PDB file of C-alpha atoms in Angstrom:
ATOM      1  CA  MET N   1      15.973  59.536 -27.096  1.00 42.00           C
ATOM      2  CA  SER N   2      19.638  58.984 -27.389  1.00 51.00           C
ATOM      3  CA  ASP N   3      20.493  56.279 -30.102  1.00 71.00           C
ATOM      4  CA  ASN N   4      19.689  52.751 -28.204  1.00 84.00           C
ATOM      5  CA  GLU N   5      18.600  53.401 -24.883  1.00 85.00           C
ATOM      6  CA  LEU N   6      16.567  49.913 -24.739  1.00 88.00           C
ATOM      7  CA  GLY N   7      19.587  48.268 -25.744  1.00 90.00           C
ATOM      8  CA  LEU N   8      21.699  50.174 -23.078  1.00 90.00           C
ATOM      9  CA  PHE N   9      19.593  49.494 -20.083  1.00 90.00           C
ATOM     10  CA  LEU N  10      19.016  45.673 -21.173  1.00 93.00           C
ATOM     11  CA  ARG N  11      22.938  45.384 -21.275  1.00 92.00           C
ATOM     12  CA  SER N  12      23.521  47.199 -17.798  1.00 91.00           C
ATOM     13  CA  ARG N  13      20.988  45.236 -16.257  1.00 91.00           C
ATOM     14  CA  ARG N  14      22.049  41.880 -17.777  1.00 93.00           C
ATOM     15  CA  GLU N  15      25.780  42.400 -16.660  1.00 91.00           C
ATOM     16  CA  ALA N  16      24.450  43.399 -13.206  1.00 90.00           C
ATOM     17  CA  VAL N  17      22.770  40.339 -12.501  1.00 90.00           C
ATOM     18  CA  THR N  18      25.029  37.511 -11.073  1.00 88.00           C
ATOM     19  CA  PRO N  19      24.477  33.861 -12.269  1.00 88.00           C
ATOM     20  CA  ALA N  20      23.808  33.160  -8.505  1.00 86.00           C
ATOM     21  CA  GLU N  21      20.844  35.450  -8.223  1.00 86.00           C
ATOM     22  CA  VAL N  22      18.835  33.377 -11.174  1.00 84.00           C
ATOM     23  CA  GLY N  23      19.900  29.854  -9.889  1.00 82.00           C
ATOM     24  CA  LEU N  24      22.671  29.422 -12.404  1.00 82.00           C
ATOM     25  CA  PRO N  25      26.148  27.701 -11.495  1.00 76.00           C
ATOM     26  CA  THR N  26      29.032  30.208 -11.087  1.00 73.00           C
ATOM     27  CA  GLY N  27      31.878  28.562 -13.248  1.00 66.00           C
ATOM     28  CA  SER N  28      35.481  29.462 -12.143  1.00 59.00           C
ATOM     29  CA  ARG N  29      36.243  30.399 -15.896  1.00 68.00           C
ATOM     30  CA  ARG N  30      33.879  33.544 -16.040  1.00 70.00           C
ATOM     31  CA  ARG N  31      36.131  36.463 -17.140  1.00 73.00           C
ATOM     32  CA  THR N  32      33.316  39.034 -16.555  1.00 71.00           C
ATOM     33  CA  PRO N  33      30.348  39.184 -13.649  1.00 76.00           C
ATOM     34  CA  GLY N  34      26.737  39.421 -14.791  1.00 89.00           C
ATOM     35  CA  LEU N  35      24.569  36.972 -17.165  1.00 92.00           C
ATOM     36  CA  ARG N  36      25.904  35.795 -20.555  1.00 91.00           C
ATOM     37  CA  ARG N  37      23.484  36.563 -23.487  1.00 92.00           C
ATOM     38  CA  ALA N  38      22.898  33.082 -23.954  1.00 93.00           C
ATOM     39  CA  GLU N  39      22.018  32.306 -20.271  1.00 92.00           C
ATOM     40  CA  LEU N  40      19.539  35.440 -20.447  1.00 93.00           C
ATOM     41  CA  ALA N  41      18.107  34.240 -23.733  1.00 94.00           C
ATOM     42  CA  THR N  42      17.413  30.711 -22.218  1.00 93.00           C
ATOM     43  CA  LEU N  43      15.955  32.287 -18.906  1.00 93.00           C
ATOM     44  CA  ALA N  44      13.534  34.491 -21.062  1.00 92.00           C
ATOM     45  CA  GLY N  45      12.844  31.769 -23.554  1.00 93.00           C
ATOM     46  CA  VAL N  46      14.068  33.752 -27.001  1.00 93.00           C
ATOM     47  CA  SER N  47      16.984  33.308 -29.051  1.00 94.00           C
ATOM     48  CA  VAL N  48      20.326  34.698 -28.228  1.00 94.00           C
ATOM     49  CA  GLU N  49      20.199  36.555 -31.568  1.00 94.00           C
ATOM     50  CA  TYR N  50      17.189  38.067 -30.484  1.00 94.00           C
ATOM     51  CA  VAL N  51      18.568  39.323 -27.004  1.00 94.00           C
ATOM     52  CA  THR N  52      21.692  40.291 -29.457  1.00 94.00           C
ATOM     53  CA  ARG N  53      19.460  42.484 -31.757  1.00 93.00           C
ATOM     54  CA  LEU N  54      17.752  44.256 -28.844  1.00 93.00           C
ATOM     55  CA  GLU N  55      21.324  45.216 -27.187  1.00 92.00           C
ATOM     56  CA  GLN N  56      22.156  46.399 -30.478  1.00 91.00           C
ATOM     57  CA  GLY N  57      19.216  48.478 -31.524  1.00 88.00           C
ATOM     58  CA  ARG N  58      18.644  46.438 -34.360  1.00 89.00           C
ATOM     59  CA  ASP N  59      15.212  45.815 -32.621  1.00 88.00           C
ATOM     60  CA  ARG N  60      13.507  48.383 -30.574  1.00 83.00           C
ATOM     61  CA  ARG N  61      10.001  46.881 -30.156  1.00 84.00           C
ATOM     62  CA  PRO N  62      10.001  43.940 -28.158  1.00 88.00           C
ATOM     63  CA  SER N  63       6.155  42.650 -27.586  1.00 85.00           C
ATOM     64  CA  PRO N  64       4.888  43.053 -24.084  1.00 81.00           C
ATOM     65  CA  PRO N  65       5.103  38.982 -23.472  1.00 84.00           C
ATOM     66  CA  VAL N  66       8.858  39.182 -24.238  1.00 88.00           C
ATOM     67  CA  LEU N  67       9.458  42.504 -22.209  1.00 86.00           C
ATOM     68  CA  SER N  68       7.636  40.496 -19.257  1.00 85.00           C
ATOM     69  CA  ALA N  69       9.871  37.374 -19.844  1.00 89.00           C
ATOM     70  CA  LEU N  70      13.022  39.299 -20.060  1.00 91.00           C
ATOM     71  CA  ALA N  71      11.791  41.283 -16.764  1.00 89.00           C
ATOM     72  CA  ASP N  72      11.292  38.336 -15.183  1.00 89.00           C
ATOM     73  CA  ALA N  73      14.779  37.045 -16.121  1.00 91.00           C
ATOM     74  CA  LEU N  74      16.512  39.956 -14.853  1.00 92.00           C
ATOM     75  CA  ARG N  75      14.784  40.259 -11.646  1.00 90.00           C
ATOM     76  CA  LEU N  76      13.823  43.799 -12.571  1.00 88.00           C
ATOM     77  CA  ALA N  77      12.044  46.074  -9.622  1.00 84.00           C
ATOM     78  CA  PRO N  78       8.953  47.624 -10.612  1.00 78.00           C
ATOM     79  CA  ASN N  79      10.338  50.957 -11.185  1.00 77.00           C
ATOM     80  CA  GLU N  80      12.654  48.902 -13.756  1.00 83.00           C
ATOM     81  CA  ARG N  81      10.021  47.160 -15.499  1.00 83.00           C
ATOM     82  CA  ILE N  82       7.849  50.503 -15.936  1.00 76.00           C
ATOM     83  CA  HIS N  83      11.143  52.272 -17.099  1.00 79.00           C
ATOM     84  CA  MET N  84      11.799  49.545 -20.007  1.00 83.00           C
ATOM     85  CA  HIS N  85       8.219  49.721 -20.991  1.00 79.00           C
ATOM     86  CA  ARG N  86       8.565  53.484 -21.424  1.00 75.00           C
ATOM     87  CA  LEU N  87      11.529  52.960 -23.421  1.00 80.00           C
ATOM     88  CA  THR N  88       9.510  50.748 -25.987  1.00 80.00           C
ATOM     89  CA  LYS N  89       6.959  53.330 -26.325  1.00 69.00           C
ATOM     90  CA  ALA N  90       9.811  56.149 -26.909  1.00 65.00           C
ATOM     91  CA  ALA N  91      10.928  53.580 -29.822  1.00 60.00           C
ATOM     92  CA  ASP N  92       7.414  53.631 -31.371  1.00 58.00           C
ATOM     93  CA  GLY N  93       7.020  57.426 -30.741  1.00 56.00           C
ATOM     94  CA  GLY N  94       4.367  56.973 -28.496  1.00 49.00           C
ATOM     95  CA  PHE N  95       5.955  58.595 -25.329  1.00 47.00           C
ATOM     96  CA  SER N  96       5.678  62.159 -24.943  1.00 48.00           C
ATOM     97  CA  CYS N  97       5.638  62.776 -20.909  1.00 47.00           C
ATOM     98  CA  MET N  98       6.054  66.681 -20.824  1.00 49.00           C
ATOM     99  CA  GLY N  99       8.433  66.303 -24.144  1.00 50.00           C
ATOM    100  CA  GLY N 100       8.220  69.992 -25.736  1.00 60.00           C
ATOM    101  CA  ALA N 101       6.572  71.566 -22.982  1.00 77.00           C
ATOM    102  CA  MET N 102       8.047  74.595 -21.076  1.00 85.00           C
ATOM    103  CA  PRO N 103       9.943  73.339 -17.721  1.00 88.00           C
ATOM    104  CA  VAL N 104       7.652  74.260 -14.895  1.00 89.00           C
ATOM    105  CA  ARG N 105       9.311  77.021 -12.945  1.00 92.00           C
ATOM    106  CA  THR N 106       6.833  77.987 -10.657  1.00 94.00           C
ATOM    107  CA  VAL N 107       6.188  76.384  -7.185  1.00 95.00           C
ATOM    108  CA  ARG N 108       2.689  75.436  -5.769  1.00 95.00           C
ATOM    109  CA  PRO N 109       2.007  77.159  -2.521  1.00 96.00           C
ATOM    110  CA  THR N 110       1.204  73.726  -0.968  1.00 96.00           C
ATOM    111  CA  VAL N 111       4.885  72.482  -2.169  1.00 96.00           C
ATOM    112  CA  ARG N 112       6.569  75.542  -0.572  1.00 96.00           C
ATOM    113  CA  ALA N 113       4.667  75.042   2.833  1.00 97.00           C
ATOM    114  CA  LEU N 114       5.906  71.423   2.503  1.00 96.00           C
ATOM    115  CA  LEU N 115       9.518  72.625   2.245  1.00 96.00           C
ATOM    116  CA  GLU N 116       8.840  75.070   5.031  1.00 95.00           C
ATOM    117  CA  ARG N 117       7.697  72.365   7.389  1.00 95.00           C
ATOM    118  CA  LEU N 118      10.972  70.212   6.403  1.00 95.00           C
ATOM    119  CA  GLU N 119      13.132  72.717   8.138  1.00 92.00           C
ATOM    120  CA  PRO N 120      15.876  72.149   9.683  1.00 92.00           C
ATOM    121  CA  THR N 121      16.168  69.299   7.010  1.00 94.00           C
ATOM    122  CA  PRO N 122      18.055  70.208   3.843  1.00 96.00           C
ATOM    123  CA  ALA N 123      15.716  69.845   1.039  1.00 97.00           C
ATOM    124  CA  VAL N 124      15.424  71.202  -2.384  1.00 98.00           C
ATOM    125  CA  LEU N 125      12.964  71.314  -5.236  1.00 98.00           C
ATOM    126  CA  LEU N 126      14.335  70.611  -8.754  1.00 97.00           C
ATOM    127  CA  ASN N 127      12.558  70.586 -12.274  1.00 95.00           C
ATOM    128  CA  ARG N 128      13.245  68.085 -14.740  1.00 92.00           C
ATOM    129  CA  LEU N 129      16.347  70.260 -16.204  1.00 94.00           C
ATOM    130  CA  GLY N 130      18.106  70.025 -12.736  1.00 96.00           C
ATOM    131  CA  GLU N 131      16.916  73.674 -12.273  1.00 97.00           C
ATOM    132  CA  ILE N 132      16.761  74.447  -8.407  1.00 97.00           C
ATOM    133  CA  LEU N 133      13.308  76.109  -7.652  1.00 97.00           C
ATOM    134  CA  ALA N 134      12.901  76.136  -3.977  1.00 97.00           C
ATOM    135  CA  ARG N 135      14.841  74.877  -1.003  1.00 97.00           C
ATOM    136  CA  THR N 136      14.928  74.961   2.762  1.00 96.00           C
ATOM    137  CA  GLY N 137      16.999  77.376   4.716  1.00 95.00           C
ATOM    138  CA  ALA N 138      19.354  74.178   5.980  1.00 95.00           C
ATOM    139  CA  TYR N 139      19.800  73.101   2.200  1.00 97.00           C
ATOM    140  CA  GLU N 140      20.954  76.842   1.438  1.00 96.00           C
ATOM    141  CA  GLN N 141      23.428  76.526   4.529  1.00 95.00           C
ATOM    142  CA  LEU N 142      24.876  73.237   3.427  1.00 96.00           C
ATOM    143  CA  MET N 143      25.135  74.002  -0.251  1.00 97.00           C
ATOM    144  CA  ALA N 144      26.115  77.891  -0.625  1.00 97.00           C
ATOM    145  CA  PRO N 145      29.483  77.273   0.714  1.00 97.00           C
ATOM    146  CA  ILE N 146      30.234  74.980  -1.895  1.00 97.00           C
ATOM    147  CA  GLY N 147      29.047  77.385  -4.847  1.00 97.00           C
ATOM    148  CA  LEU N 148      25.940  75.131  -5.876  1.00 97.00           C
ATOM    149  CA  LEU N 149      23.564  78.162  -5.539  1.00 97.00           C
ATOM    150  CA  ASP N 150      25.542  80.614  -7.509  1.00 95.00           C
ATOM    151  CA  GLY N 151      23.661  80.160 -10.603  1.00 88.00           C
ATOM    152  CA  ASP N 152      20.799  81.927 -12.097  1.00 89.00           C
ATOM    153  CA  PRO N 153      18.818  79.926 -11.821  1.00 91.00           C
ATOM    154  CA  PRO N 154      20.918  77.326  -9.957  1.00 96.00           C
ATOM    155  CA  ASN N 155      21.154  73.972 -11.932  1.00 97.00           C
ATOM    156  CA  LEU N 156      22.683  71.026 -10.170  1.00 97.00           C
ATOM    157  CA  ALA N 157      23.653  69.247 -13.428  1.00 96.00           C
ATOM    158  CA  ARG N 158      25.507  72.383 -14.874  1.00 95.00           C
ATOM    159  CA  TYR N 159      26.998  72.617 -11.489  1.00 97.00           C
ATOM    160  CA  VAL N 160      28.180  69.013 -10.947  1.00 97.00           C
ATOM    161  CA  PHE N 161      29.729  69.119 -14.793  1.00 95.00           C
ATOM    162  CA  THR N 162      30.809  72.551 -15.306  1.00 94.00           C
ATOM    163  CA  ASP N 163      31.816  74.001 -11.790  1.00 95.00           C
ATOM    164  CA  ALA N 164      35.414  72.907 -10.693  1.00 94.00           C
ATOM    165  CA  ARG N 165      34.407  73.007  -7.277  1.00 96.00           C
ATOM    166  CA  ALA N 166      31.947  70.121  -7.504  1.00 97.00           C
ATOM    167  CA  ARG N 167      35.012  67.651  -7.956  1.00 97.00           C
ATOM    168  CA  THR N 168      36.280  68.755  -4.502  1.00 97.00           C
ATOM    169  CA  ALA N 169      32.946  68.872  -3.070  1.00 98.00           C
ATOM    170  CA  PHE N 170      31.874  65.480  -3.838  1.00 98.00           C
ATOM    171  CA  PRO N 171      34.425  62.660  -3.292  1.00 98.00           C
ATOM    172  CA  ASP N 172      32.600  60.389  -5.352  1.00 98.00           C
ATOM    173  CA  TRP N 173      32.061  62.738  -8.339  1.00 98.00           C
ATOM    174  CA  ASP N 174      31.541  59.611 -10.659  1.00 97.00           C
ATOM    175  CA  LEU N 175      28.710  58.753  -9.151  1.00 97.00           C
ATOM    176  CA  VAL N 176      27.359  62.019  -8.443  1.00 97.00           C
ATOM    177  CA  ALA N 177      27.818  62.527 -12.399  1.00 97.00           C
ATOM    178  CA  ASP N 178      26.370  59.281 -13.212  1.00 97.00           C
ATOM    179  CA  GLU N 179      23.140  60.059 -11.175  1.00 96.00           C
ATOM    180  CA  GLN N 180      22.619  63.539 -12.788  1.00 96.00           C
ATOM    181  CA  VAL N 181      23.030  62.248 -16.229  1.00 96.00           C
ATOM    182  CA  ALA N 182      20.632  59.223 -15.334  1.00 94.00           C
ATOM    183  CA  ALA N 183      18.030  62.252 -14.185  1.00 94.00           C
ATOM    184  CA  LEU N 184      18.457  63.931 -17.509  1.00 93.00           C
ATOM    185  CA  LYS N 185      17.702  60.981 -19.355  1.00 90.00           C
ATOM    186  CA  HIS N 186      14.654  59.777 -17.520  1.00 86.00           C
ATOM    187  CA  GLY N 187      12.278  60.457 -19.933  1.00 77.00           C
ATOM    188  CA  PRO N 188      12.346  61.654 -23.410  1.00 77.00           C
ATOM    189  CA  PHE N 189      15.620  63.003 -23.036  1.00 82.00           C
ATOM    190  CA  ARG N 190      16.802  64.521 -26.716  1.00 79.00           C
ATOM    191  CA  ALA N 191      13.056  64.261 -28.106  1.00 80.00           C
ATOM    192  CA  ASP N 192      12.598  67.130 -25.364  1.00 85.00           C
ATOM    193  CA  PRO N 193      14.068  70.262 -26.827  1.00 88.00           C
ATOM    194  CA  HIS N 194      14.628  71.930 -23.437  1.00 91.00           C
ATOM    195  CA  ILE N 195      16.930  69.074 -22.080  1.00 91.00           C
ATOM    196  CA  ALA N 196      18.460  68.522 -25.808  1.00 89.00           C
ATOM    197  CA  ALA N 197      19.459  72.186 -25.433  1.00 92.00           C
ATOM    198  CA  LEU N 198      21.075  71.411 -21.867  1.00 93.00           C
ATOM    199  CA  ALA N 199      22.599  68.207 -23.143  1.00 91.00           C
ATOM    200  CA  ASP N 200      24.303  69.833 -26.101  1.00 92.00           C
ATOM    201  CA  GLU N 201      25.642  72.771 -23.826  1.00 94.00           C
ATOM    202  CA  LEU N 202      27.102  70.150 -21.294  1.00 93.00           C
ATOM    203  CA  THR N 203      28.474  68.349 -24.370  1.00 91.00           C
ATOM    204  CA  VAL N 204      30.298  71.402 -25.288  1.00 89.00           C
ATOM    205  CA  THR N 205      31.314  72.840 -21.759  1.00 92.00           C
ATOM    206  CA  ALA N 206      32.090  69.591 -20.118  1.00 92.00           C
ATOM    207  CA  GLY N 207      33.156  67.211 -23.218  1.00 92.00           C
ATOM    208  CA  THR N 208      33.543  63.614 -22.519  1.00 90.00           C
ATOM    209  CA  ALA N 209      33.050  63.770 -18.845  1.00 93.00           C
ATOM    210  CA  PHE N 210      29.211  64.435 -19.771  1.00 94.00           C
ATOM    211  CA  ALA N 211      28.870  62.745 -23.477  1.00 90.00           C
ATOM    212  CA  GLY N 212      30.728  59.477 -22.505  1.00 92.00           C
ATOM    213  CA  ARG N 213      27.864  59.045 -19.694  1.00 94.00           C
ATOM    214  CA  VAL N 214      25.354  59.948 -22.034  1.00 92.00           C
ATOM    215  CA  THR N 215      26.206  56.632 -24.293  1.00 89.00           C
ATOM    216  CA  SER N 216      26.758  54.193 -21.143  1.00 90.00           C
ATOM    217  CA  VAL N 217      24.625  55.499 -18.117  1.00 92.00           C
ATOM    218  CA  PRO N 218      20.838  54.091 -18.287  1.00 88.00           C
ATOM    219  CA  GLY N 219      18.212  56.727 -17.949  1.00 86.00           C
ATOM    220  CA  LEU N 220      17.181  55.029 -14.693  1.00 87.00           C
ATOM    221  CA  PRO N 221      18.242  57.295 -11.437  1.00 91.00           C
ATOM    222  CA  LYS N 222      18.580  56.047  -8.034  1.00 91.00           C
ATOM    223  CA  ALA N 223      15.746  57.027  -5.707  1.00 91.00           C
ATOM    224  CA  GLY N 224      17.862  57.030  -2.736  1.00 94.00           C
ATOM    225  CA  GLY N 225      21.458  56.243  -1.500  1.00 95.00           C
ATOM    226  CA  ILE N 226      24.146  57.693   0.397  1.00 96.00           C
ATOM    227  CA  MET N 227      26.434  60.729  -0.769  1.00 96.00           C
ATOM    228  CA  ARG N 228      29.639  62.195   0.735  1.00 97.00           C
ATOM    229  CA  LEU N 229      29.906  65.880   0.850  1.00 98.00           C
ATOM    230  CA  LEU N 230      33.053  67.648   1.734  1.00 97.00           C
ATOM    231  CA  HIS N 231      31.910  70.883   3.457  1.00 96.00           C
ATOM    232  CA  PRO N 232      34.325  73.799   3.831  1.00 95.00           C
ATOM    233  CA  GLU N 233      33.006  74.517   7.260  1.00 92.00           C
ATOM    234  CA  ALA N 234      31.638  71.159   8.540  1.00 93.00           C
ATOM    235  CA  GLY N 235      34.140  68.683   6.728  1.00 94.00           C
ATOM    236  CA  GLU N 236      33.201  65.578   5.141  1.00 96.00           C
ATOM    237  CA  LEU N 237      29.767  64.367   5.744  1.00 97.00           C
ATOM    238  CA  ARG N 238      27.615  61.118   4.861  1.00 97.00           C
ATOM    239  CA  LEU N 239      24.355  62.005   3.621  1.00 97.00           C
ATOM    240  CA  ALA N 240      21.427  59.815   3.089  1.00 97.00           C
ATOM    241  CA  TYR N 241      19.183  61.136   0.064  1.00 96.00           C
ATOM    242  CA  GLU N 242      15.512  60.262  -0.823  1.00 96.00           C
ATOM    243  CA  THR N 243      14.002  61.509  -4.359  1.00 96.00           C
ATOM    244  CA  LEU N 244      10.126  62.350  -4.120  1.00 95.00           C
ATOM    245  CA  ASP N 245       8.613  62.640  -7.564  1.00 92.00           C
ATOM    246  CA  LEU N 246       5.729  64.978  -7.540  1.00 93.00           C
ATOM    247  CA  PRO N 247       2.489  64.480  -9.594  1.00 88.00           C
ATOM    248  CA  ALA N 248       3.132  64.674 -13.449  1.00 81.00           C
ATOM    249  CA  ASP N 249       1.609  68.098 -13.654  1.00 83.00           C
ATOM    250  CA  ASP N 250       4.281  69.666 -11.542  1.00 85.00           C
ATOM    251  CA  ASP N 251       7.000  67.884 -13.406  1.00 88.00           C
ATOM    252  CA  GLN N 252       9.465  68.276 -10.228  1.00 94.00           C
ATOM    253  CA  ARG N 253      10.749  66.273  -7.616  1.00 95.00           C
ATOM    254  CA  LEU N 254      11.620  66.970  -4.252  1.00 97.00           C
ATOM    255  CA  LEU N 255      15.344  65.851  -3.052  1.00 97.00           C
ATOM    256  CA  VAL N 256      15.725  65.449   0.557  1.00 97.00           C
ATOM    257  CA  HIS N 257      19.211  64.820   2.557  1.00 96.00           C
ATOM    258  CA  LEU N 258      19.310  63.334   6.066  1.00 95.00           C
ATOM    259  CA  PRO N 259      22.521  62.472   8.045  1.00 95.00           C
ATOM    260  CA  ALA N 260      23.863  59.021   7.364  1.00 95.00           C
ATOM    261  CA  ASP N 261      25.771  58.817  10.673  1.00 95.00           C
ATOM    262  CA  ALA N 262      26.226  60.636  14.339  1.00 93.00           C
ATOM    263  CA  ALA N 263      29.092  62.708  13.006  1.00 94.00           C
ATOM    264  CA  ALA N 264      26.793  64.003  10.120  1.00 94.00           C
ATOM    265  CA  SER N 265      23.851  64.653  12.414  1.00 93.00           C
ATOM    266  CA  ALA N 266      26.231  66.590  14.894  1.00 93.00           C
ATOM    267  CA  ALA N 267      27.575  68.436  12.091  1.00 93.00           C
ATOM    268  CA  LEU N 268      24.312  69.742  10.562  1.00 92.00           C
ATOM    269  CA  ASP N 269      23.053  70.343  13.822  1.00 91.00           C
ATOM    270  CA  ARG N 270      25.880  72.786  14.213  1.00 90.00           C
ATOM    271  CA  LEU N 271      25.708  73.990  10.744  1.00 89.00           C
ATOM    272  CA  THR N 272      22.146  74.855  11.088  1.00 84.00           C
ATOM    273  CA  GLY N 273      22.215  76.230  14.470  1.00 82.00           C
ATOM    274  CA  ARG N 274      19.562  73.440  15.741  1.00 77.00           C
ATOM    275  CA  ARG N 275      19.653  71.904  18.986  1.00 75.00           C
ATOM    276  CA  PRO N 276      21.609  68.589  19.108  1.00 75.00           C
ATOM    277  CA  GLY N 277      19.466  65.669  18.023  1.00 69.00           C
ATOM    278  CA  ALA N 278      17.295  67.621  15.661  1.00 72.00           C
ATOM    279  CA  LEU N 279      18.423  65.709  13.027  1.00 80.00           C
ATOM    280  CA  ARG N 280      18.824  61.980  13.738  1.00 83.00           C
ATOM    281  CA  ALA N 281      20.889  59.836  11.968  1.00 84.00           C
ATOM    282  CA  VAL N 282      19.169  57.470   9.370  1.00 83.00           C
ATOM    283  CA  SER N 283      20.635  54.079   8.322  1.00 68.00           C
ATOM    284  CA  GLY N 284      21.765  53.858   4.473  1.00 52.00           C
TER     285      GLY N 284
END
């Protein structure tokens, strides 16, 4: 684990919740958005001092009732509640989640068959290090021209942080970089020697672009959203993405891209050589 993941998570969620969302008045004198510590403490039924201790990392083992109260006060979604619980288990040394095990680099035949059936959708299979283990032909047509598949093995996190082409390919590079750090931190992070080695490498090769995010980005990646890709042949594309976690024994995730608008749909059809409308646009 990095130094104070629970405190970072609580602070980031507190700052993301508006007073109006929890029924509090929104005064004109507020300098920053989000809840004040005192407001969170009142909503959760704990002291301001205790919220401060949690956020500063001086207390990393809140009881289950306190966790539940904080989760209710912050309006956490189910996945966020699970993540917060895991962070407290990590502080107790009780959360291993594949930590120490070799990253899985084999692909089960049924997973490979699933990828084949996803054509012509751009889809890729990643392990916890961000290594690309398998992909559809459409994903290769989409990502090979930007250099993402040049590594051996290709690694999404390493590409984003160390390949200069990534900053051109992803117009919203900062958001993409945040998501890569969140994905690496979604688990034991530095307690996993394989992820720790990659993190050390990126700290050296990417500097503060990576290291600064480790201390500021919570380890809770988005399951889906919209990303912009500047493709050298197809131009700028708006793509909706969805992340599907495979069972724990696989230790892998499937990342699927779909066109987010009609222009992207037409561009992907041309890029993959499919009939018009093969990939319908989905709303973000």
